[in-house]
């Protein structure tokens, strides 16, 4: 689960040009605007990430007009992502020590993740819960992964565009074909956008004629009616980003992923770079992610996803219990968040 609120350390403080009352703090790999003089380098704080929805409490009333949701903002030209709170917002019974850095306090503060409402044709009718034989699609934000970047710096990676759509998982297991949204296994019902697009693309027949093993495809449903269709696409389609071997419970390497999608006659998400040496600088990666979409040169891309061309597992990411820490992460384009969040 994502740590929406955690105990973190102020690792740097820098002035903001033409700003007397505020400065920018570095927390993990995030830049956060704070009141000048309120914090010192080395201080522990409660850091709340963007898309956190805080409870309706007196100390959070300054967010009431935003429905208590933390968004990416720009103050005096400085992008700020998240909020640093003093430790005093925690219950009096909790005593924080230096060794408590990185402690998750999301539940302690009754913080939840912002989830946009989905129209009925995307929500669908549940056939069952999301199957346990395939991971849900979720990527860790790069700003929390400095140790991983340092360890794998220079690794041969590929970079894809993160497309703003609705997550879909399509599986063929023991002769059963199924389609899932992000959280549920969907019944095939009239008008459901996931199933209708899968049928339009003839994915079941293509998978049955191609694969002799249990396998899942994962991608993004995009187009009219999906996430306001920010890229102004003309038709609904599915852009794929994962091939998953169900029996081995592992993802394919890059070469097999591209090969399988090509054989199926389907389309991947835009592939930006196939020879990217992993940069250990979070700021550099954020700069790289600040780009226009391959699918529409006039529209900001949502961001990028970076993965090694040969799959790696990393115990530093073991909180991602579904796959013991796949080395795979996203970087959201701050300009996209400023415009659309």
Short mmCIF file of N, CA and C in Angstrom, two decimals, residues 32-129:
data_model
loop_
_atom_site.label_atom_id
_atom_site.label_comp_id
_atom_site.label_asym_id
_atom_site.label_seq_id
_atom_site.Cartn_x
_atom_site.Cartn_y
_atom_site.Cartn_z
N UNK A 32 8.96 20.55 -1.59
CA UNK A 32 7.76 20.99 -0.88
C UNK A 32 7.98 22.42 -0.38
N UNK A 33 7.08 23.31 -0.73
CA UNK A 33 7.17 24.68 -0.23
C UNK A 33 6.71 24.71 1.22
N UNK A 34 7.53 25.33 2.08
CA UNK A 34 7.23 25.44 3.51
C UNK A 34 7.43 26.88 3.96
N UNK A 35 6.88 27.20 5.12
CA UNK A 35 7.07 28.53 5.70
C UNK A 35 8.52 28.71 6.12
N UNK A 36 9.10 29.83 5.75
CA UNK A 36 10.51 30.07 6.05
C UNK A 36 10.74 30.07 7.56
N UNK A 37 11.76 29.34 7.98
CA UNK A 37 12.12 29.28 9.39
C UNK A 37 11.34 28.28 10.20
N UNK A 38 10.35 27.62 9.60
CA UNK A 38 9.53 26.66 10.35
C UNK A 38 10.25 25.35 10.57
N UNK A 39 11.18 25.01 9.66
CA UNK A 39 11.90 23.74 9.74
C UNK A 39 13.40 23.95 9.61
N UNK A 40 14.15 22.98 10.11
CA UNK A 40 15.60 22.95 9.95
C UNK A 40 15.98 21.67 9.22
N UNK A 41 17.11 21.70 8.54
CA UNK A 41 17.60 20.48 7.92
C UNK A 41 17.83 19.43 9.01
N UNK A 42 17.31 18.23 8.78
CA UNK A 42 17.42 17.16 9.76
C UNK A 42 16.17 16.95 10.59
N UNK A 43 15.24 17.92 10.55
CA UNK A 43 13.99 17.78 11.31
C UNK A 43 13.15 16.64 10.76
N UNK A 44 12.47 15.94 11.67
CA UNK A 44 11.46 14.97 11.27
C UNK A 44 10.12 15.68 11.16
N UNK A 45 9.35 15.31 10.13
CA UNK A 45 8.03 15.89 9.90
C UNK A 45 7.08 14.78 9.49
N UNK A 46 5.80 15.09 9.50
CA UNK A 46 4.81 14.21 8.87
C UNK A 46 4.65 14.72 7.44
N UNK A 47 5.09 13.91 6.49
CA UNK A 47 4.97 14.29 5.09
C UNK A 47 3.77 13.60 4.46
N UNK A 48 2.88 14.39 3.84
CA UNK A 48 1.70 13.86 3.17
C UNK A 48 1.85 14.07 1.67
N UNK A 49 1.71 13.00 0.90
CA UNK A 49 1.91 13.05 -0.55
C UNK A 49 0.71 13.67 -1.26
N UNK A 50 0.94 14.07 -2.52
CA UNK A 50 -0.15 14.52 -3.37
C UNK A 50 -1.16 13.39 -3.51
N UNK A 51 -2.42 13.77 -3.68
CA UNK A 51 -3.57 12.86 -3.79
C UNK A 51 -3.96 12.26 -2.45
N UNK A 52 -3.37 12.74 -1.36
CA UNK A 52 -3.87 12.39 -0.04
C UNK A 52 -5.13 13.20 0.25
N UNK A 53 -6.14 12.55 0.81
CA UNK A 53 -7.34 13.25 1.26
C UNK A 53 -7.34 13.19 2.79
N UNK A 54 -7.21 14.36 3.40
CA UNK A 54 -7.10 14.46 4.84
C UNK A 54 -8.48 14.50 5.49
N UNK A 55 -8.57 14.12 6.75
CA UNK A 55 -9.87 14.16 7.43
C UNK A 55 -10.28 15.60 7.75
N UNK A 56 -11.56 15.79 7.95
CA UNK A 56 -12.11 17.10 8.28
C UNK A 56 -11.81 17.39 9.75
N UNK A 57 -10.61 17.93 9.98
CA UNK A 57 -10.17 18.28 11.32
C UNK A 57 -9.73 19.73 11.34
N UNK A 58 -9.70 20.31 12.52
CA UNK A 58 -9.42 21.73 12.66
C UNK A 58 -8.09 22.12 12.02
N UNK A 59 -7.04 21.31 12.22
CA UNK A 59 -5.72 21.68 11.70
C UNK A 59 -5.61 21.54 10.18
N UNK A 60 -6.63 20.93 9.55
CA UNK A 60 -6.59 20.77 8.10
C UNK A 60 -7.63 21.65 7.40
N UNK A 61 -8.23 22.59 8.11
CA UNK A 61 -9.30 23.40 7.53
C UNK A 61 -8.82 24.28 6.38
N UNK A 62 -7.53 24.57 6.32
CA UNK A 62 -7.03 25.38 5.21
C UNK A 62 -7.17 24.66 3.87
N UNK A 63 -7.47 23.34 3.91
CA UNK A 63 -7.69 22.56 2.70
C UNK A 63 -9.17 22.33 2.41
N UNK A 64 -10.04 22.93 3.21
CA UNK A 64 -11.47 22.66 3.08
C UNK A 64 -12.00 23.00 1.69
N UNK A 65 -11.53 24.12 1.12
CA UNK A 65 -12.03 24.52 -0.20
C UNK A 65 -11.55 23.59 -1.31
N UNK A 66 -10.55 22.74 -1.00
CA UNK A 66 -10.07 21.74 -1.95
C UNK A 66 -10.59 20.35 -1.58
N UNK A 67 -11.61 20.33 -0.70
CA UNK A 67 -12.19 19.08 -0.22
C UNK A 67 -11.14 18.20 0.45
N UNK A 68 -10.18 18.88 1.10
CA UNK A 68 -9.13 18.26 1.92
C UNK A 68 -8.16 17.40 1.10
N UNK A 69 -8.13 17.62 -0.20
CA UNK A 69 -7.20 16.88 -1.06
C UNK A 69 -5.94 17.69 -1.29
N UNK A 70 -4.78 17.04 -1.19
CA UNK A 70 -3.50 17.68 -1.46
C UNK A 70 -3.18 17.53 -2.94
N UNK A 71 -2.93 18.65 -3.60
CA UNK A 71 -2.63 18.66 -5.03
C UNK A 71 -1.24 19.24 -5.28
N UNK A 72 -0.72 18.99 -6.46
CA UNK A 72 0.49 19.68 -6.92
C UNK A 72 0.14 21.14 -7.18
N UNK A 73 0.95 22.04 -6.62
CA UNK A 73 0.71 23.47 -6.82
C UNK A 73 2.02 24.15 -7.20
N UNK A 74 1.91 25.39 -7.66
CA UNK A 74 3.10 26.18 -7.96
C UNK A 74 2.99 27.49 -7.20
N UNK A 75 3.99 27.77 -6.37
CA UNK A 75 4.02 28.97 -5.55
C UNK A 75 5.28 29.76 -5.86
N UNK A 76 5.10 31.02 -6.29
CA UNK A 76 6.23 31.86 -6.68
C UNK A 76 7.16 31.16 -7.67
N UNK A 77 6.54 30.41 -8.59
CA UNK A 77 7.30 29.72 -9.62
C UNK A 77 7.88 28.39 -9.21
N UNK A 78 7.70 27.99 -7.94
CA UNK A 78 8.26 26.74 -7.44
C UNK A 78 7.16 25.69 -7.37
N UNK A 79 7.37 24.56 -8.04
CA UNK A 79 6.43 23.44 -7.94
C UNK A 79 6.55 22.83 -6.55
N UNK A 80 5.41 22.61 -5.92
CA UNK A 80 5.37 22.01 -4.58
C UNK A 80 4.47 20.80 -4.61
N UNK A 81 5.00 19.66 -4.14
CA UNK A 81 4.24 18.41 -4.18
C UNK A 81 4.20 17.79 -2.79
N UNK A 82 3.03 17.93 -2.16
CA UNK A 82 2.86 17.41 -0.81
C UNK A 82 2.90 18.51 0.22
N UNK A 83 2.69 18.12 1.47
CA UNK A 83 2.71 19.07 2.59
C UNK A 83 3.49 18.46 3.75
N UNK A 84 4.32 19.28 4.38
CA UNK A 84 5.03 18.89 5.59
C UNK A 84 4.28 19.44 6.80
N UNK A 85 3.91 18.56 7.71
CA UNK A 85 3.25 18.96 8.94
C UNK A 85 4.17 18.69 10.13
N UNK A 86 4.05 19.46 11.20
CA UNK A 86 4.81 19.15 12.41
C UNK A 86 4.34 17.85 13.03
N UNK A 87 5.20 17.23 13.80
CA UNK A 87 4.85 15.96 14.45
C UNK A 87 3.67 16.11 15.40
N UNK A 88 3.37 17.35 15.78
CA UNK A 88 2.28 17.59 16.74
C UNK A 88 0.90 17.23 16.20
N UNK A 89 0.78 17.00 14.87
CA UNK A 89 -0.53 16.59 14.36
C UNK A 89 -0.84 15.13 14.69
N UNK A 90 0.17 14.38 15.14
CA UNK A 90 -0.05 13.00 15.54
C UNK A 90 -0.71 12.93 16.91
N UNK A 91 -1.41 11.85 17.23
CA UNK A 91 -1.99 11.70 18.56
C UNK A 91 -0.94 11.82 19.65
N UNK A 92 -1.31 12.41 20.78
CA UNK A 92 -0.35 12.63 21.88
C UNK A 92 0.29 11.35 22.37
N UNK A 93 -0.40 10.23 22.18
CA UNK A 93 0.12 8.95 22.67
C UNK A 93 1.29 8.42 21.85
N UNK A 94 1.53 9.02 20.68
CA UNK A 94 2.60 8.55 19.79
C UNK A 94 3.84 9.39 20.00
N UNK A 95 4.92 8.74 20.38
CA UNK A 95 6.21 9.41 20.56
C UNK A 95 7.12 9.02 19.41
N UNK A 96 7.62 10.01 18.69
CA UNK A 96 8.45 9.76 17.51
C UNK A 96 9.92 9.95 17.87
N UNK A 97 10.72 8.94 17.51
CA UNK A 97 12.17 9.00 17.72
C UNK A 97 12.88 8.97 16.37
N UNK A 98 14.18 9.23 16.37
CA UNK A 98 14.94 9.26 15.11
C UNK A 98 14.78 7.98 14.31
N UNK A 99 14.73 6.84 15.00
CA UNK A 99 14.66 5.57 14.29
C UNK A 99 13.27 5.32 13.67
N UNK A 100 12.34 6.21 13.92
CA UNK A 100 10.99 6.05 13.37
C UNK A 100 10.84 6.67 11.97
N UNK A 101 11.93 7.20 11.43
CA UNK A 101 11.87 7.75 10.08
C UNK A 101 11.34 6.70 9.11
N UNK A 102 10.47 7.12 8.23
CA UNK A 102 9.82 6.31 7.20
C UNK A 102 8.61 5.52 7.73
N UNK A 103 8.25 5.73 8.99
CA UNK A 103 7.07 5.05 9.54
C UNK A 103 5.81 5.53 8.84
N UNK A 104 4.96 4.60 8.47
CA UNK A 104 3.70 4.92 7.80
C UNK A 104 2.66 5.34 8.84
N UNK A 105 2.11 6.56 8.68
CA UNK A 105 1.08 7.04 9.61
C UNK A 105 -0.21 7.37 8.86
N UNK A 106 -0.38 6.76 7.70
CA UNK A 106 -1.57 7.01 6.90
C UNK A 106 -2.84 6.66 7.66
N UNK A 107 -2.90 5.45 8.21
CA UNK A 107 -4.10 5.02 8.95
C UNK A 107 -4.23 5.78 10.26
N UNK A 108 -3.12 6.07 10.89
CA UNK A 108 -3.15 6.80 12.16
C UNK A 108 -3.87 8.14 12.00
N UNK A 109 -3.66 8.79 10.87
CA UNK A 109 -4.26 10.10 10.62
C UNK A 109 -5.56 10.02 9.81
N UNK A 110 -6.03 8.80 9.55
CA UNK A 110 -7.27 8.59 8.80
C UNK A 110 -7.22 9.25 7.43
N UNK A 111 -6.08 9.11 6.77
CA UNK A 111 -5.90 9.67 5.43
C UNK A 111 -6.20 8.60 4.39
N UNK A 112 -6.88 8.99 3.32
CA UNK A 112 -7.21 8.07 2.24
C UNK A 112 -6.71 8.65 0.92
N UNK A 113 -6.63 7.80 -0.10
CA UNK A 113 -6.17 8.23 -1.42
C UNK A 113 -7.35 8.76 -2.23
N UNK A 114 -7.11 9.85 -2.91
CA UNK A 114 -8.13 10.41 -3.79
C UNK A 114 -8.37 9.48 -4.96
N UNK A 115 -9.63 9.16 -5.21
CA UNK A 115 -10.01 8.34 -6.35
C UNK A 115 -11.11 9.05 -7.11
N UNK A 116 -10.89 9.40 -8.37
CA UNK A 116 -11.94 10.06 -9.14
C UNK A 116 -13.12 9.14 -9.37
N UNK A 117 -14.30 9.71 -9.48
CA UNK A 117 -15.49 8.92 -9.74
C UNK A 117 -15.44 8.37 -11.17
N UNK A 118 -15.86 7.11 -11.32
CA UNK A 118 -15.90 6.49 -12.64
C UNK A 118 -17.33 6.40 -13.13
N UNK A 119 -17.57 6.68 -14.41
CA UNK A 119 -18.92 6.50 -14.95
C UNK A 119 -19.31 5.03 -14.95
N UNK A 120 -20.61 4.77 -15.03
CA UNK A 120 -21.12 3.40 -14.93
C UNK A 120 -20.52 2.47 -15.98
N UNK A 121 -20.31 2.98 -17.19
CA UNK A 121 -19.81 2.11 -18.26
C UNK A 121 -18.35 1.73 -18.05
N UNK A 122 -17.67 2.41 -17.10
CA UNK A 122 -16.32 2.00 -16.73
C UNK A 122 -16.31 1.17 -15.46
N UNK A 123 -17.26 1.44 -14.56
CA UNK A 123 -17.29 0.71 -13.28
C UNK A 123 -17.61 -0.76 -13.51
N UNK A 124 -18.67 -1.03 -14.23
CA UNK A 124 -19.01 -2.41 -14.57
C UNK A 124 -19.60 -3.19 -13.41
N UNK A 125 -20.01 -4.41 -13.73
CA UNK A 125 -20.61 -5.32 -12.75
C UNK A 125 -19.59 -6.38 -12.38
N UNK A 126 -19.41 -6.61 -11.11
CA UNK A 126 -18.35 -7.51 -10.64
C UNK A 126 -18.71 -8.97 -10.85
N UNK A 127 -17.80 -9.69 -11.47
CA UNK A 127 -17.87 -11.15 -11.54
C UNK A 127 -17.25 -11.73 -10.28
N UNK A 128 -16.33 -10.98 -9.72
CA UNK A 128 -15.64 -11.39 -8.50
C UNK A 128 -14.57 -10.36 -8.18
N UNK A 129 -13.81 -10.61 -7.13
CA UNK A 129 -12.72 -9.72 -6.79
C UNK A 129 -11.58 -9.89 -7.79
#
